[in-house]
Amino acid sequence: MPSLYSAPVATAAILTIGNELTSGDVPNTNGSWIAKRLELLGVRVRLIAALPDDIAEIAAFIRAEAPRVDHLLVTGGLGGTPDDLTREALAAAFGVEQVEQVDVAERLRARFPRAPEYAARWALLPAGSRALENPLGGAPGFAIENVYVFPGLPSEMEAMFESIADELRTERPIVSWRRTYRTTESRIASVLEETCERHPKVAVGSYPSFREHGSEVEVVVKSSDPEALEAATAWLEPALERAIA
């Protein structure tokens, strides 16, 4: 929806990795968290995907999607078990070897004296990558070209993301307006359509739910232009009130 953005904005794709995600054994909360956080930084997410722990599939996705966006954010598969293949997959995607980052390996050995060589394996990163500190865990993340790779554990991922958030921040965050109404989409659809026609610099979404007391619809308006958002919602809010009265 190019009309959402009154000026060019950065774009991103999100890849979450793990058999537990594609099987449904674990909810994919990381994708949603990152997408919401990126909007606050002014970055539009154009794709969220989940892939199993498969080197060829991950590498193919990275090669296809990284050139299409400003930032590709990847989570999962950085531990030391056999299904943690993300470092290998990223090396394959960029056609480079994995190289031990000596300073990172030394810090890991010092932090994990009971299993120093096990921990040091986490420092085998794709050549040319920059290690990202893991303040809440062991395995470091890394950045290579426009790809950022984080752990899959949500607490570790969130802490590491915040450590590099300023690298992604733009001058125009995407702002939003949200209201929930006790109504149905059919009663307000024409109002939402007219809002889009009158205010082309905003994006309008509606999300129905069904409660014990009846139907509800959450209406969400977003824009990278605060003035456009204010003008749109100033027209929309009373129009919605009239439609559901």
Short mmCIF file of N, CA, C and O in Angstrom, two decimals, residues 4 11 13 28 30-31 34 89 99 108 114 116 123 128 130 140 171 174 179 182 185 208 222:
data_model
loop_
_atom_site.label_atom_id
_atom_site.label_comp_id
_atom_site.label_asym_id
_atom_site.label_seq_id
_atom_site.Cartn_x
_atom_site.Cartn_y
_atom_site.Cartn_z
N LEU A 4 0.14 4.56 2.03
CA LEU A 4 0.33 4.67 3.47
C LEU A 4 1.50 5.59 3.80
O LEU A 4 1.56 6.16 4.87
N THR A 11 12.11 -0.69 4.29
CA THR A 11 11.30 -1.90 4.27
C THR A 11 12.07 -3.05 4.90
O THR A 11 13.30 -3.03 4.98
N ALA A 13 11.86 -7.57 5.81
CA ALA A 13 11.23 -8.89 5.83
C ALA A 13 11.71 -9.58 7.10
O ALA A 13 12.80 -9.30 7.61
N ASN A 28 4.42 -18.64 16.97
CA ASN A 28 5.43 -17.77 16.36
C ASN A 28 5.22 -16.34 16.84
O ASN A 28 4.71 -15.48 16.13
N ASN A 30 7.70 -14.27 17.81
CA ASN A 30 8.80 -13.39 17.44
C ASN A 30 8.47 -12.53 16.23
O ASN A 30 8.82 -11.34 16.18
N GLY A 31 7.82 -13.12 15.23
CA GLY A 31 7.50 -12.36 14.03
C GLY A 31 6.62 -11.17 14.33
O GLY A 31 6.87 -10.05 13.86
N ILE A 34 8.60 -8.40 16.40
CA ILE A 34 9.53 -7.63 15.58
C ILE A 34 8.78 -6.68 14.65
O ILE A 34 9.18 -5.52 14.48
N ALA A 89 23.43 -21.96 7.32
CA ALA A 89 22.55 -21.53 6.23
C ALA A 89 22.91 -20.14 5.73
O ALA A 89 22.88 -19.88 4.53
N VAL A 99 33.82 -18.79 9.95
CA VAL A 99 35.12 -18.48 10.53
C VAL A 99 34.94 -18.20 12.01
O VAL A 99 34.02 -17.47 12.41
N LEU A 108 33.28 -16.35 25.11
CA LEU A 108 32.36 -17.45 25.38
C LEU A 108 33.02 -18.51 26.25
O LEU A 108 32.39 -19.06 27.17
N ARG A 114 32.46 -24.50 32.24
CA ARG A 114 32.14 -25.93 32.36
C ARG A 114 32.07 -26.61 30.99
O ARG A 114 32.20 -27.84 30.91
N PRO A 116 33.59 -25.06 27.74
CA PRO A 116 34.15 -23.95 26.96
C PRO A 116 34.16 -24.20 25.46
O PRO A 116 33.87 -23.29 24.67
N ALA A 123 30.79 -19.12 18.11
CA ALA A 123 31.56 -18.05 17.49
C ALA A 123 31.95 -18.37 16.04
O ALA A 123 32.64 -17.58 15.40
N GLY A 128 32.93 -12.29 7.25
CA GLY A 128 32.46 -10.95 6.91
C GLY A 128 31.31 -10.47 7.77
O GLY A 128 30.84 -9.34 7.59
N ARG A 130 29.35 -9.44 11.44
CA ARG A 130 29.64 -8.72 12.68
C ARG A 130 28.87 -9.38 13.81
O ARG A 130 27.64 -9.52 13.73
N PRO A 140 25.86 -15.73 20.34
CA PRO A 140 25.75 -14.39 19.79
C PRO A 140 24.91 -14.40 18.52
O PRO A 140 24.82 -15.41 17.81
N GLU A 171 13.51 8.55 10.31
CA GLU A 171 13.03 9.83 10.83
C GLU A 171 11.51 9.89 10.91
O GLU A 171 10.96 10.80 11.52
N ILE A 174 6.03 4.98 11.89
CA ILE A 174 4.65 4.73 11.47
C ILE A 174 3.77 4.82 12.70
O ILE A 174 3.94 4.07 13.66
N ARG A 179 -9.34 1.99 17.72
CA ARG A 179 -10.56 2.05 18.52
C ARG A 179 -11.35 0.76 18.29
O ARG A 179 -11.34 0.20 17.19
N ARG A 182 -18.52 -1.80 19.31
CA ARG A 182 -19.47 -2.91 19.39
C ARG A 182 -20.40 -2.81 18.20
O ARG A 182 -21.44 -2.16 18.21
N GLU A 185 -18.69 -5.52 10.87
CA GLU A 185 -17.99 -4.88 9.76
C GLU A 185 -18.96 -4.38 8.69
O GLU A 185 -18.73 -3.34 8.07
N PRO A 208 -12.60 -7.98 13.07
CA PRO A 208 -13.77 -8.37 13.86
C PRO A 208 -13.45 -9.45 14.88
O PRO A 208 -12.51 -10.24 14.72
N LYS A 222 -3.26 3.73 10.11
CA LYS A 222 -1.82 3.92 10.22
C LYS A 222 -1.32 4.85 9.13
O LYS A 222 -1.87 4.89 8.02
#
